[in-house]
Amino acid sequence: MTFALHGLAVSSGIAIGRAHLVSHATLEVAHYQLRERDVPREVERFEHAVEAVKAELNALRKDSAAPGSPSEISAFVDIHALILEDPQLAEVPKDLIRERRCNAEWALVQQMEMLTAQFDEIDDTYLRERKHDVVQVVERVIKALMGKQRRLTRRAGADEHLIVVAHDLSPADTIQFKNLKIGGFVTDLGGATSHTAIVARSLAIPAVVGLHHARPLVQEDDLLIVDGARGVLIVDPDERVLQEYRLRKSELELERSKLKRLKSARAVTLDGVDVSLQANIELPQDMVQVKEVEAAGIGLFRTEYLFMNRDTLPSEDEQFEAYRTVAKAMAGKPVTIRTLDIGADKDAQALRGTERQAPNPALGLRAIRYCLAEPQIFLAQLRAMLRASQYGRVRILVPMLAHVNEIEQTLMMLWLAKEQLRTEKVKFDENVEVGGMIEIPAAALALTPFLKRLHFLSIGTNDLIQYTLAIDRTDEAVAHLYDPLHPAVLKLLAQTIQTANRAETPVAVCGEMAGDPLMTRLLIGMGLRQFSMHPSQILEVKHHVVMADAEQLALKVGRILRLEEPAKIREQVERL
Ligand code: PEP
Ligand code: MG
């Protein structure tokens, strides 16, 4: 039966393919009844999974004993090992399997829910928080039962695209799509500038989020159409609809291939203003795409993705290799590496041992706040960046700054990293530039101290909008209120760009607005000359740059900035 669901369009393009349902390890485990004779084998399967996790924790304990590893990691490994040995987790699920003839995953989750409900009753905060450790241990056992970390492993056939259907996906899940042949994805939760959506755009795969009921309504292997521009999912389409979408898909592909002609064209406006179009990347492997479009540099390397989908932290050497690969590949063009922006919707299990469950993660110990609270992790990253600065034009970018003392502490840490390297006789670029992200309204409103202390600025519009409008960027329930054209957002943006230009401090925009072709003329009119976006957007944005007249746009945008009525603003921006 054909039906359509409507959600938020987050990554344009059309995907046609077969549904592949994925589940969160503990959220959506399957429940099935066993035949009596299969029960002993299920108990055995559970025992093997527990043994596998014990071995995993032992290996982690060995790693964490290595010099330089934070002591908190071995502490959490010990706690997890103790929890795993407790008969409440190691034995009771086996009784449940026998009594209820249910599968092991289900038995384990039932027992977990019973235990965590008891934790909720505890007054002592420390003990109450151990609930999260129980959940993490259960997640590990479930992953072991499933044989894989998450079931994102089904490979598509030669001429078939898989469309991932999930209740929710984390940025860490989505980044795994880079290695799988995924045609598109749809989720029930999520916002348009959540990191899950951002990764989809960086992969240039069509995606729709906030569909509410896709996961329960779609079945494995259903034929699906994802219309990433309109935010529509069509399930089991009839032949006529299918034909129409196949046609639209090939038209889009044709348009994209025409844009390729702009690859080596200079990004210069009609009146001769040069605009730098740089790339946002998550992993060194993204350099293939960056090269394909001849980006002018890397404006944002989101290093937190190096920390995801793993149980241990990447060492300083491993980070150095990643940063050096990118620095070398860009051969003298700027490579802006951002320090760890973990927290909020970006979670890394390797950091969880030291991470507290925050009541409101977007306002909590995120990004630079986290780094300054974890100096060992921060120092290792700064050292790796400095070491890589020998191999190209590395610039260091610091996220989520709001306070002058955060800049000063960061510069102190950098000084320390430099001193250490000098003592060790390790070479680095003594003049490496340090910049700050302007993504908290406080920073945009009180910019002078930032201009005094930093070499460059980069405006993170995703967070700037989130924090200005008090809209959680990952929450589809408030996604309709997430408005890049809100007059308050435009004022903050224009003011930051103009103040930085006046002070002759280079300023870029690296949030999603920079890669949205509808915003290109608006931003040029505000005086922006540096954009950083997913490589897949660069040619389309360039197409708009080469047709723009910067001087005329400055006049028109000046008038738009005086408007306060949202409908008028949108109308004028569309007409630019
Ligand atoms: C931003 O906030 O606009 C930004 C570029 O950083 P991120 O999306 O990684 O938070
Ligand atoms: Mg941000």
Coordinates of C-alpha atoms and ligand atoms in Angstrom, one line a residue:
M1 CA 0.0 0.0 0.0
T2 CA 1.4 3.4 -1.0
F3 CA 1.6 6.2 1.6
A4 CA 3.7 9.3 2.1
L5 CA 5.1 10.9 5.3
H6 CA 6.3 14.5 5.6
G7 CA 9.2 15.6 7.7
L8 CA 12.1 18.1 7.6
A9 CA 14.2 18.3 4.5
V10 CA 17.8 18.2 5.6
S11 CA 19.8 17.0 2.6
S12 CA 18.6 17.5 -0.9
G13 CA 18.5 15.0 -3.7
I14 CA 16.4 12.0 -4.5
A15 CA 17.0 8.5 -3.3
I16 CA 15.2 5.4 -4.5
G17 CA 15.9 2.2 -2.8
R18 CA 15.0 -0.5 -0.3
A19 CA 14.4 0.1 3.4
H20 CA 16.9 -1.1 5.9
L21 CA 15.7 -0.7 9.5
V22 CA 18.2 0.1 12.2
S23 CA 17.7 0.1 15.9
H24 CA 19.4 1.7 18.9
A25 CA 21.0 -1.0 20.9
T26 CA 18.8 -0.6 23.9
L27 CA 15.9 1.4 22.6
E28 CA 14.5 -0.9 20.0
V29 CA 15.7 -4.4 20.6
A30 CA 13.6 -7.1 19.0
H31 CA 11.3 -9.3 21.0
Y32 CA 10.6 -12.8 20.0
Q33 CA 9.4 -16.1 21.5
L34 CA 11.7 -19.1 21.4
R35 CA 10.8 -22.7 20.9
E36 CA 11.4 -24.7 24.1
R37 CA 14.3 -26.6 22.5
D38 CA 16.0 -23.4 21.5
V39 CA 16.1 -22.0 25.1
P40 CA 19.5 -23.6 26.2
R41 CA 21.1 -22.2 23.0
E42 CA 19.8 -18.7 23.8
V43 CA 21.2 -18.9 27.4
E44 CA 24.5 -19.9 25.9
R45 CA 24.4 -17.0 23.4
F46 CA 23.9 -14.7 26.4
E47 CA 26.8 -16.2 28.3
H48 CA 29.1 -15.8 25.3
A49 CA 28.1 -12.1 24.9
V50 CA 28.9 -11.5 28.6
E51 CA 32.3 -13.2 28.2
A52 CA 33.0 -11.1 25.1
V53 CA 32.3 -7.9 27.0
K54 CA 34.5 -9.1 29.9
A55 CA 37.3 -9.6 27.4
E56 CA 36.6 -6.2 25.9
L57 CA 36.8 -4.5 29.3
N58 CA 40.0 -6.3 30.2
A59 CA 41.6 -5.1 27.0
L60 CA 40.4 -1.5 27.8
R61 CA 41.9 -1.8 31.3
K62 CA 45.2 -2.7 29.7
D63 CA 45.1 0.3 27.4
S64 CA 44.1 2.6 30.1
A65 CA 47.1 1.5 32.2
A66 CA 49.4 2.9 29.5
P67 CA 51.4 6.0 30.5
G68 CA 49.5 9.2 29.7
S69 CA 46.0 7.7 29.8
P70 CA 43.6 9.5 32.1
S71 CA 43.1 7.7 35.4
E72 CA 39.4 8.2 35.2
I73 CA 39.2 5.8 32.3
S74 CA 40.6 2.9 34.3
A75 CA 38.2 3.8 37.1
F76 CA 35.1 3.5 34.9
V77 CA 36.4 0.3 33.4
D78 CA 36.6 -1.1 36.9
I79 CA 33.1 0.0 37.7
H80 CA 31.8 -1.5 34.4
A81 CA 33.5 -4.8 35.1
L82 CA 32.0 -5.0 38.6
I83 CA 28.5 -4.2 37.2
L84 CA 28.9 -6.9 34.6
E85 CA 29.8 -9.5 37.2
D86 CA 26.8 -8.7 39.4
P87 CA 24.3 -11.6 39.3
Q88 CA 21.6 -9.1 38.7
L89 CA 23.0 -8.6 35.2
A90 CA 24.9 -11.8 34.6
E91 CA 22.4 -14.3 36.0
V92 CA 18.8 -12.9 36.2
P93 CA 18.5 -12.4 32.4
K94 CA 19.2 -16.1 32.0
D95 CA 16.3 -17.0 34.3
L96 CA 14.1 -14.6 32.3
I97 CA 15.1 -16.4 29.1
R98 CA 14.1 -19.7 30.6
E99 CA 10.9 -18.6 32.2
R100 CA 9.5 -16.4 29.4
R101 CA 11.2 -18.2 26.5
C102 CA 12.2 -14.8 25.2
N103 CA 15.3 -13.7 23.3
A104 CA 18.4 -12.7 25.2
E105 CA 18.4 -9.0 24.1
W106 CA 14.9 -8.6 25.4
A107 CA 15.5 -10.4 28.7
L108 CA 18.5 -8.1 29.3
V109 CA 16.6 -4.9 28.5
Q110 CA 13.8 -6.0 30.8
Q111 CA 16.2 -6.6 33.6
M112 CA 18.0 -3.3 32.9
E113 CA 14.7 -1.4 33.1
M114 CA 13.9 -3.0 36.4
L115 CA 17.3 -2.0 37.8
T116 CA 17.4 1.5 36.5
A117 CA 13.9 2.2 37.9
Q118 CA 15.4 1.3 41.3
F119 CA 18.3 3.7 40.8
D120 CA 15.8 6.6 40.2
E121 CA 14.6 6.1 43.7
I122 CA 18.0 6.6 45.3
D123 CA 18.7 10.0 47.0
D124 CA 22.5 9.9 46.8
T125 CA 23.4 11.7 43.5
Y126 CA 26.6 9.7 43.0
L127 CA 24.8 6.4 43.3
R128 CA 21.9 7.6 41.2
E129 CA 24.3 8.5 38.4
R130 CA 25.6 4.9 38.4
K131 CA 22.4 4.1 36.5
H132 CA 24.2 5.4 33.3
D133 CA 27.0 2.9 33.9
V134 CA 24.4 0.1 34.1
V135 CA 22.9 1.3 30.8
Q136 CA 26.3 1.5 29.1
V137 CA 27.2 -2.1 30.3
V138 CA 23.9 -3.4 28.9
E139 CA 24.6 -1.6 25.6
R140 CA 27.9 -3.3 25.3
V141 CA 26.3 -6.7 25.9
I142 CA 23.6 -6.0 23.4
K143 CA 26.2 -5.0 20.8
A144 CA 28.0 -8.2 21.5
L145 CA 24.7 -10.2 21.1
M146 CA 24.1 -8.5 17.8
G147 CA 27.6 -9.4 16.8
K148 CA 28.2 -5.8 15.5
Q149 CA 28.3 -2.4 17.0
R150 CA 25.0 -1.4 15.4
R151 CA 23.3 -3.1 12.5
L152 CA 24.4 -0.6 10.0
T153 CA 26.3 -3.3 8.1
R154 CA 24.1 -4.6 5.5
R155 CA 25.7 -4.0 2.1
A156 CA 23.6 -3.0 -0.9
G157 CA 23.6 -5.0 -4.0
A158 CA 25.3 -3.7 -7.2
D159 CA 22.3 -1.7 -8.5
E160 CA 20.4 -1.3 -5.3
H161 CA 20.6 1.5 -2.8
L162 CA 19.8 1.0 0.8
I163 CA 17.8 3.6 2.6
V164 CA 18.3 3.6 6.4
V165 CA 15.2 4.0 8.4
A166 CA 15.7 4.7 12.1
H167 CA 13.9 6.2 15.1
D168 CA 17.0 8.4 15.7
L169 CA 20.6 8.4 14.6
S170 CA 23.5 10.0 16.3
P171 CA 26.3 11.8 14.5
A172 CA 28.5 8.8 15.3
D173 CA 26.0 6.5 13.5
T174 CA 25.8 8.7 10.5
I175 CA 29.5 9.1 10.1
Q176 CA 29.7 5.3 9.5
F177 CA 27.7 5.8 6.3
K178 CA 30.9 7.1 4.8
N179 CA 32.1 3.5 4.5
L180 CA 28.7 1.9 3.5
K181 CA 26.8 2.3 0.3
I182 CA 23.8 4.2 1.8
G183 CA 21.5 5.9 -0.7
G184 CA 19.7 8.0 1.8
F185 CA 18.2 8.0 5.3
V186 CA 15.1 8.9 7.2
T187 CA 14.5 9.3 11.0
D188 CA 11.6 10.0 13.2
L189 CA 13.5 12.5 15.4
G190 CA 16.1 15.2 14.7
G191 CA 16.4 18.8 13.6
A192 CA 17.7 20.3 10.3
T193 CA 21.0 21.6 11.7
S194 CA 21.6 18.6 14.1
H195 CA 24.9 17.1 13.4
T196 CA 23.2 14.0 12.0
A197 CA 21.8 16.2 9.3
I198 CA 25.1 18.0 8.8
V199 CA 26.8 14.7 8.2
A200 CA 24.1 13.7 5.7
R201 CA 24.8 16.9 3.7
S202 CA 28.5 16.3 3.9
L203 CA 27.9 12.9 2.4
A204 CA 25.6 14.5 -0.2
I205 CA 23.0 11.8 0.5
P206 CA 19.3 12.7 0.5
A207 CA 17.8 12.7 4.0
V208 CA 14.6 13.6 5.8
V209 CA 14.3 13.8 9.6
G210 CA 11.4 14.5 12.0
L211 CA 9.1 12.0 10.3
H212 CA 7.6 10.9 13.6
H213 CA 6.3 7.5 12.5
A214 CA 8.6 6.2 9.8
R215 CA 10.3 3.6 11.9
P216 CA 7.1 1.8 13.0
L217 CA 5.3 2.1 9.7
V218 CA 8.1 1.1 7.3
Q219 CA 9.1 -2.6 6.9
E220 CA 12.4 -4.0 6.0
D221 CA 12.9 -4.1 2.2
D222 CA 9.9 -1.8 1.4
L223 CA 10.6 0.2 -1.7
L224 CA 11.1 3.8 -0.7
I225 CA 11.6 7.2 -2.3
V226 CA 13.3 9.9 -0.3
D227 CA 12.7 13.4 -1.6
G228 CA 15.4 15.3 0.4
A229 CA 14.5 18.7 -1.0
R230 CA 10.8 18.6 -0.1
G231 CA 11.1 16.5 3.1
V232 CA 8.9 13.6 1.8
L233 CA 9.2 9.9 2.2
I234 CA 7.1 7.8 -0.2
V235 CA 6.6 4.2 0.8
D236 CA 5.8 1.5 -1.8
P237 CA 5.2 4.0 -4.7
D238 CA 3.2 3.0 -7.7
E239 CA 4.9 2.8 -11.1
R240 CA 3.8 6.2 -12.2
V241 CA 5.2 8.0 -9.2
L242 CA 8.4 5.9 -9.5
Q243 CA 8.8 6.9 -13.1
E244 CA 8.4 10.6 -12.3
Y245 CA 11.0 10.4 -9.5
R246 CA 13.4 8.5 -11.7
L247 CA 13.2 11.4 -14.2
R248 CA 13.6 14.1 -11.5
K249 CA 16.6 12.2 -10.2
S250 CA 18.4 12.1 -13.5
E251 CA 17.6 15.8 -14.1
L252 CA 19.2 16.7 -10.8
E253 CA 22.2 14.6 -11.7
L254 CA 22.5 16.4 -15.0
E255 CA 22.4 19.8 -13.2
R256 CA 25.1 18.7 -10.8
S257 CA 27.4 17.6 -13.6
K258 CA 26.9 20.9 -15.4
L259 CA 28.1 22.7 -12.2
K260 CA 31.4 20.7 -12.5
R261 CA 32.4 23.2 -15.2
L262 CA 32.9 25.8 -12.5
K263 CA 35.5 23.7 -10.7
S264 CA 38.5 25.7 -11.7
A265 CA 36.8 29.0 -12.2
R266 CA 37.8 31.8 -9.8
A267 CA 35.2 32.7 -7.2
V268 CA 34.9 36.3 -8.0
T269 CA 31.8 38.6 -8.2
L270 CA 30.8 40.6 -11.3
D271 CA 32.4 43.7 -9.8
G272 CA 35.7 41.9 -9.1
V273 CA 35.5 41.0 -5.4
D274 CA 37.2 37.7 -4.5
V275 CA 35.4 35.3 -2.3
S276 CA 37.1 32.4 -0.7
L277 CA 35.0 29.2 -0.8
Q278 CA 36.4 26.7 1.7
A279 CA 35.4 23.2 2.9
N280 CA 34.1 21.7 6.1
I281 CA 35.3 18.2 6.8
E282 CA 34.8 15.6 9.4
L283 CA 37.5 13.1 8.6
P284 CA 40.7 13.0 6.5
Q285 CA 39.0 10.7 4.0
D286 CA 36.7 13.7 3.0
M287 CA 39.8 15.2 1.2
V288 CA 38.8 13.2 -1.9
Q289 CA 35.6 15.4 -2.2
V290 CA 37.5 18.6 -1.3
K291 CA 40.0 18.0 -4.1
E292 CA 37.2 17.2 -6.6
V293 CA 35.8 20.7 -6.2
E294 CA 39.1 22.5 -5.7
A295 CA 38.2 24.2 -2.4
A296 CA 40.2 27.2 -1.4
G297 CA 41.1 25.7 1.9
I298 CA 39.6 23.9 4.9
G299 CA 37.6 26.3 6.8
L300 CA 36.4 23.8 9.5
F301 CA 37.8 20.4 10.4
R302 CA 35.4 19.0 13.0
T303 CA 37.9 16.9 14.9
E304 CA 35.4 15.4 17.3
Y305 CA 34.6 12.8 14.6
L306 CA 38.0 11.3 15.2
F307 CA 36.9 10.5 18.7
M308 CA 33.6 8.7 17.7
N309 CA 32.8 5.0 17.2
R310 CA 35.6 3.8 19.4
D311 CA 36.2 2.8 23.0
T312 CA 39.5 4.5 23.5
L313 CA 40.7 8.0 22.8
P314 CA 42.8 8.7 19.7
S315 CA 46.4 9.1 20.8
E316 CA 48.4 12.3 20.1
D317 CA 50.2 10.4 17.3
E318 CA 47.0 9.2 15.7
Q319 CA 45.6 12.7 15.8
F320 CA 48.9 14.1 14.4
E321 CA 48.7 11.7 11.5
A322 CA 45.1 12.8 10.7
Y323 CA 45.9 16.5 10.8
R324 CA 49.2 16.1 8.9
T325 CA 47.4 14.1 6.1
V326 CA 45.0 17.1 5.6
A327 CA 47.7 19.8 6.0
K328 CA 49.8 18.0 3.4
A329 CA 47.0 17.4 1.0
M330 CA 46.0 21.1 1.0
A331 CA 49.6 22.0 0.0
G332 CA 49.9 25.5 1.5
K333 CA 46.2 26.4 1.4
P334 CA 44.7 27.2 4.9
V335 CA 43.7 24.2 7.0
T336 CA 41.5 25.3 9.9
I337 CA 41.5 22.6 12.6
R338 CA 38.9 23.1 15.3
T339 CA 39.6 21.8 18.8
L340 CA 37.4 19.1 20.2
D341 CA 33.7 20.2 20.1
I342 CA 32.3 17.3 22.0
G343 CA 29.0 17.4 24.0
A344 CA 25.4 18.4 23.1
D345 CA 24.4 16.0 20.3
K346 CA 27.9 14.9 19.6
D347 CA 28.7 12.1 21.9
A348 CA 31.8 9.9 22.0
Q349 CA 31.8 6.7 24.1
A350 CA 35.5 6.9 24.6
L351 CA 35.0 10.2 26.6
R352 CA 32.0 9.0 28.6
G353 CA 34.1 7.8 31.5
T354 CA 35.0 11.3 32.2
E355 CA 31.8 12.9 31.1
R356 CA 29.0 13.7 33.5
Q357 CA 25.4 13.2 32.3
A358 CA 24.5 16.9 31.9
P359 CA 20.9 18.1 32.6
N360 CA 21.0 20.3 29.5
P361 CA 24.0 19.2 27.3
A362 CA 23.8 22.1 24.8
L363 CA 24.2 24.5 27.7
G364 CA 26.7 22.3 29.6
L365 CA 30.3 21.3 29.5
R366 CA 30.6 21.3 25.7
A367 CA 33.4 22.2 23.4
I368 CA 36.1 24.5 24.9
R369 CA 34.5 24.2 28.3
Y370 CA 35.0 20.5 28.1
C371 CA 38.6 20.9 26.9
L372 CA 39.5 23.3 29.6
A373 CA 38.1 20.9 32.2
E374 CA 40.1 18.0 30.7
P375 CA 43.6 19.6 30.2
Q376 CA 45.3 16.3 29.3
I377 CA 43.0 15.6 26.4
F378 CA 43.2 19.2 25.3
L379 CA 47.0 19.4 25.5
A380 CA 47.4 16.2 23.5
Q381 CA 45.2 17.7 20.8
L382 CA 47.0 21.0 20.7
R383 CA 50.4 19.2 20.5
A384 CA 49.1 17.1 17.6
M385 CA 47.9 20.3 15.8
L386 CA 51.2 22.1 16.4
R387 CA 53.2 19.1 15.1
A388 CA 51.1 19.0 12.0
S389 CA 51.7 22.7 11.4
Q390 CA 55.1 21.8 10.0
Y391 CA 53.4 20.3 7.0
G392 CA 51.1 23.0 5.7
R393 CA 49.2 26.2 6.7
V394 CA 47.5 24.9 9.9
R395 CA 45.3 27.3 11.8
I396 CA 43.7 26.5 15.2
L397 CA 40.0 27.3 15.7
V398 CA 38.4 27.3 19.2
P399 CA 34.6 26.6 19.5
M400 CA 32.0 28.0 21.8
L401 CA 34.0 30.9 23.3
A402 CA 32.0 33.3 25.4
H403 CA 34.4 34.5 28.0
V404 CA 37.7 36.3 27.8
N405 CA 39.2 34.0 30.3
E406 CA 38.4 31.0 28.1
I407 CA 40.5 32.6 25.3
E408 CA 43.3 33.3 27.8
Q409 CA 43.3 29.8 29.3
T410 CA 43.4 28.4 25.7
L411 CA 46.3 30.6 24.8
M412 CA 48.1 29.5 28.0
M413 CA 47.5 25.8 27.1
L414 CA 48.9 26.5 23.6
W415 CA 51.9 28.2 25.1
L416 CA 52.4 25.2 27.3
A417 CA 52.1 22.8 24.3
K418 CA 54.7 24.9 22.4
E419 CA 57.1 25.0 25.4
Q420 CA 56.9 21.2 25.7
L421 CA 57.6 20.7 22.0
R422 CA 60.5 23.1 22.1
T423 CA 62.0 21.2 25.0
E424 CA 61.5 18.0 23.1
K425 CA 63.1 19.7 20.0
V426 CA 60.0 19.0 17.9
K427 CA 59.5 21.5 15.1
F428 CA 56.2 23.4 14.6
D429 CA 55.1 26.6 13.0
E430 CA 55.9 29.3 15.6
N431 CA 53.3 31.7 13.9
V432 CA 50.4 29.3 13.9
E433 CA 47.2 31.4 13.9
V434 CA 44.5 31.0 16.5
G435 CA 40.9 31.9 15.8
G436 CA 37.6 31.7 17.7
M437 CA 34.2 30.6 16.7
I438 CA 31.5 33.2 17.2
E439 CA 28.5 31.1 17.9
I440 CA 27.3 32.3 21.3
P441 CA 25.3 35.6 21.1
A442 CA 27.4 37.0 24.0
A443 CA 30.6 36.7 21.9
A444 CA 28.9 38.4 18.9
L445 CA 27.6 41.2 21.1
A446 CA 30.9 41.9 22.9
L447 CA 33.4 41.2 20.1
T448 CA 36.3 43.6 20.9
P449 CA 38.2 41.4 23.4
F450 CA 38.0 38.6 20.8
L451 CA 39.4 40.8 18.1
K452 CA 42.3 41.9 20.4
R453 CA 43.4 38.4 21.2
L454 CA 42.7 36.3 18.1
H455 CA 44.0 36.2 14.6
F456 CA 40.7 35.3 12.9
L457 CA 37.0 34.6 13.6
S458 CA 34.6 32.0 12.2
I459 CA 30.9 32.4 12.7
G460 CA 29.0 29.2 13.6
T461 CA 25.5 30.1 12.5
N462 CA 24.1 26.7 13.6
D463 CA 24.8 27.4 17.2
L464 CA 24.4 31.1 16.9
I465 CA 20.8 30.6 15.8
Q466 CA 20.2 27.8 18.4
Y467 CA 21.4 30.1 21.3
T468 CA 19.8 33.3 20.0
L469 CA 16.4 31.8 19.5
A470 CA 16.5 29.3 22.3
I471 CA 15.8 26.5 19.8
D472 CA 17.4 23.1 20.4
R473 CA 18.8 22.4 16.9
T474 CA 18.2 18.6 17.3
D475 CA 14.6 18.8 18.4
E476 CA 12.1 18.4 15.5
A477 CA 9.3 19.7 17.8
V478 CA 10.7 23.2 17.6
A479 CA 12.3 23.0 14.2
H480 CA 9.8 25.3 12.6
L481 CA 11.1 28.1 14.9
Y482 CA 14.7 27.6 13.8
D483 CA 14.9 30.6 11.5
P484 CA 18.2 31.8 10.0
L485 CA 16.4 34.9 8.7
H486 CA 15.1 36.1 12.1
P487 CA 16.0 39.8 12.4
A488 CA 17.9 39.2 15.6
V489 CA 20.1 36.6 13.9
L490 CA 20.7 38.8 10.9
K491 CA 21.7 41.7 13.2
L492 CA 24.2 39.6 15.1
L493 CA 25.6 38.2 11.9
A494 CA 25.9 41.6 10.1
Q495 CA 27.3 43.3 13.2
T496 CA 30.0 40.6 13.7
I497 CA 31.0 40.7 10.0
Q498 CA 31.2 44.5 9.9
T499 CA 33.1 44.9 13.2
A500 CA 35.6 42.2 12.1
N501 CA 36.0 43.8 8.7
R502 CA 36.6 47.2 10.3
A503 CA 39.3 45.8 12.6
E504 CA 40.8 43.9 9.6
T505 CA 40.4 40.6 11.3
P506 CA 39.5 37.9 8.8
V507 CA 36.0 36.5 9.4
A508 CA 34.3 33.5 7.9
V509 CA 31.0 31.8 8.2
C510 CA 31.2 28.0 8.6
G511 CA 27.7 27.1 9.8
E512 CA 25.1 25.7 7.4
M513 CA 24.1 29.1 6.2
A514 CA 27.4 29.4 4.3
G515 CA 26.4 26.4 2.2
D516 CA 22.8 27.5 1.5
P517 CA 22.7 29.1 -2.0
L518 CA 19.7 31.2 -0.9
M519 CA 22.0 32.9 1.6
T520 CA 25.0 33.5 -0.6
R521 CA 23.9 37.0 -1.9
L522 CA 22.7 38.0 1.6
L523 CA 26.1 37.2 3.1
I524 CA 28.1 38.9 0.4
G525 CA 25.9 41.9 0.9
M526 CA 26.8 41.9 4.6
G527 CA 30.5 42.1 3.6
L528 CA 31.4 38.4 4.0
R529 CA 34.3 37.2 1.9
Q530 CA 35.0 33.8 3.4
F531 CA 32.6 30.9 3.3
S532 CA 33.1 27.4 4.6
M533 CA 30.7 24.6 3.7
H534 CA 30.5 20.9 2.7
P535 CA 32.5 20.3 -0.4
S536 CA 29.3 19.1 -2.1
Q537 CA 27.9 22.7 -1.9
I538 CA 30.9 24.6 -3.1
L539 CA 30.1 24.6 -6.8
E540 CA 26.5 25.6 -6.4
V541 CA 27.5 28.5 -4.1
K542 CA 30.2 29.5 -6.6
H543 CA 27.6 29.7 -9.3
H544 CA 25.8 32.4 -7.2
V545 CA 29.0 34.2 -6.4
V546 CA 30.1 34.7 -10.0
M547 CA 26.6 36.2 -10.8
A548 CA 26.6 38.6 -7.8
D549 CA 27.4 42.3 -7.7
A550 CA 28.9 42.9 -4.2
E551 CA 28.4 46.7 -4.3
Q552 CA 24.8 46.5 -5.3
L553 CA 24.1 43.8 -2.8
A554 CA 25.6 45.8 0.1
L555 CA 23.0 48.5 -0.6
K556 CA 20.1 46.1 -0.9
V557 CA 21.2 44.1 2.2
G558 CA 21.6 47.4 4.2
R559 CA 17.9 48.0 3.5
I560 CA 16.9 44.4 4.5
L561 CA 18.7 44.8 7.8
R562 CA 16.4 47.6 8.7
L563 CA 13.3 45.4 8.3
E564 CA 11.8 43.7 11.3
E565 CA 8.9 41.8 9.7
P566 CA 10.0 38.2 9.0
A567 CA 7.8 37.8 5.9
K568 CA 9.2 40.9 4.4
I569 CA 12.7 39.9 5.1
R570 CA 12.2 36.5 3.5
E571 CA 10.6 38.0 0.4
Q572 CA 13.4 40.5 0.0
V573 CA 16.1 37.9 0.5
E574 CA 14.5 35.7 -2.1
R575 CA 14.5 38.6 -4.5
L576 CA 18.2 39.5 -4.0
Ligands
PEP1 C1 28.1 26.0 14.0 O1 27.7 26.0 15.1 O2 27.6 26.7 13.1 C2 29.3 25.2 13.6 C3 29.8 25.3 12.4 O3 29.7 24.2 14.4 P1 28.9 22.9 14.7 O4 27.8 22.7 13.7 O5 29.9 21.8 14.6 O6 28.4 23.0 16.1
MG2 MG 28.8 25.0 16.7

